[in-house]
Amino acid sequence: MTTSERKLYLIKKIIETTDIDLLLKIKSLLEENNYVLSDEKPTEVNEPALKYEKNIRIFSPAEQRKIDQALREYENGECISDEEAQKEIQAWLED
């Protein structure tokens, strides 16, 4: 597949998708350029490169935003216990 063909294929898939998380991930990859370049091997998957400094994992801005949001939700009590979640799941499975 040529680069032009790959671009057209990706554009078509992006237009067809309704998955907002996927679209945000694509946007993040394109804007932050935090991905590993492949050697055009079709069996390899491009994943964001993990960044470490002195053996400490450094989160990308998108990852840090998600962590911050989760912490805010937890601090505001916008969560349920594991026990409550298990009860809800069990109720859904019984329906």
Coordinates of C-alpha atoms in Angstrom, one line a residue:
M1 CA 0.0 0.0 0.0
T2 CA 1.4 3.3 -1.0
T3 CA 1.5 6.3 1.3
S4 CA -1.3 8.0 -0.7
E5 CA -3.4 4.9 -0.6
R6 CA -2.9 4.6 3.2
K7 CA -3.9 8.2 3.7
L8 CA -7.1 7.8 1.7
Y9 CA -7.9 4.6 3.6
L10 CA -7.4 6.3 7.0
I11 CA -9.4 9.3 5.9
K12 CA -12.3 7.0 4.9
K13 CA -12.1 5.2 8.3
I14 CA -12.0 8.4 10.2
I15 CA -15.0 9.7 8.4
E16 CA -16.9 6.5 9.1
T17 CA -16.2 6.3 12.8
T18 CA -18.4 7.6 15.6
D19 CA -16.0 6.7 18.4
I20 CA -15.0 10.0 20.0
D21 CA -12.2 8.4 22.1
L22 CA -10.6 7.0 18.9
L23 CA -10.9 10.4 17.2
L24 CA -9.3 12.1 20.2
K25 CA -6.5 9.5 20.2
I26 CA -5.8 10.1 16.5
K27 CA -5.8 13.8 17.1
S28 CA -3.4 13.4 20.0
L29 CA -1.0 11.2 18.0
L30 CA -1.0 13.6 15.1
E31 CA -0.5 16.8 17.2
E32 CA 2.0 15.5 19.7
N33 CA 4.0 13.2 17.4
N34 CA 4.5 10.8 20.3
Y35 CA 4.5 7.6 18.3
V36 CA 7.2 5.2 17.2
L37 CA 7.8 5.2 13.4
S38 CA 7.5 1.7 11.9
D39 CA 9.8 0.2 9.3
E40 CA 6.7 -0.4 7.2
K41 CA 6.2 -3.9 8.6
P42 CA 2.5 -4.7 8.5
T43 CA 2.7 -6.9 11.6
E44 CA 3.9 -4.1 13.8
V45 CA 1.6 -1.6 15.6
N46 CA 2.6 2.0 16.2
E47 CA 2.1 2.8 19.9
P48 CA 3.0 6.0 21.6
A49 CA 6.6 5.9 22.8
L50 CA 6.8 5.7 26.6
K51 CA 9.0 8.3 28.1
Y52 CA 11.1 7.8 31.2
E53 CA 13.5 10.1 33.1
K54 CA 15.7 8.5 35.7
N55 CA 13.4 5.4 35.7
I56 CA 10.3 7.6 36.3
R57 CA 7.5 7.3 33.8
I58 CA 6.6 10.7 32.3
F59 CA 3.0 10.9 31.1
S60 CA 2.0 12.6 27.9
P61 CA -0.2 15.7 28.2
A62 CA -3.3 13.6 27.1
E63 CA -2.5 10.9 29.7
Q64 CA -2.0 13.5 32.4
R65 CA -5.3 15.2 31.6
K66 CA -7.1 11.9 32.0
I67 CA -5.4 11.2 35.3
D68 CA -6.2 14.7 36.6
Q69 CA -9.9 14.3 35.6
A70 CA -10.1 10.9 37.4
L71 CA -8.6 12.4 40.5
R72 CA -11.1 15.3 40.4
E73 CA -14.0 12.9 40.0
Y74 CA -12.7 10.8 42.9
E75 CA -12.3 13.9 45.2
N76 CA -15.8 15.1 44.3
G77 CA -17.3 11.7 45.2
E78 CA -18.2 11.0 41.6
C79 CA -17.4 7.3 41.9
I80 CA -18.8 4.1 43.4
S81 CA -17.1 1.4 45.4
D82 CA -16.1 -1.9 43.8
E83 CA -18.8 -3.6 45.8
E84 CA -21.5 -1.3 44.4
A85 CA -20.1 -1.8 40.9
Q86 CA -20.2 -5.6 41.2
K87 CA -23.8 -5.4 42.4
E88 CA -24.7 -3.2 39.3
I89 CA -22.9 -5.6 37.0
Q90 CA -24.6 -8.6 38.5
A91 CA -28.0 -6.8 38.1
W92 CA -27.3 -6.1 34.4
L93 CA -26.2 -9.7 33.8
E94 CA -29.5 -11.0 35.3
D95 CA -31.6 -8.8 33.0

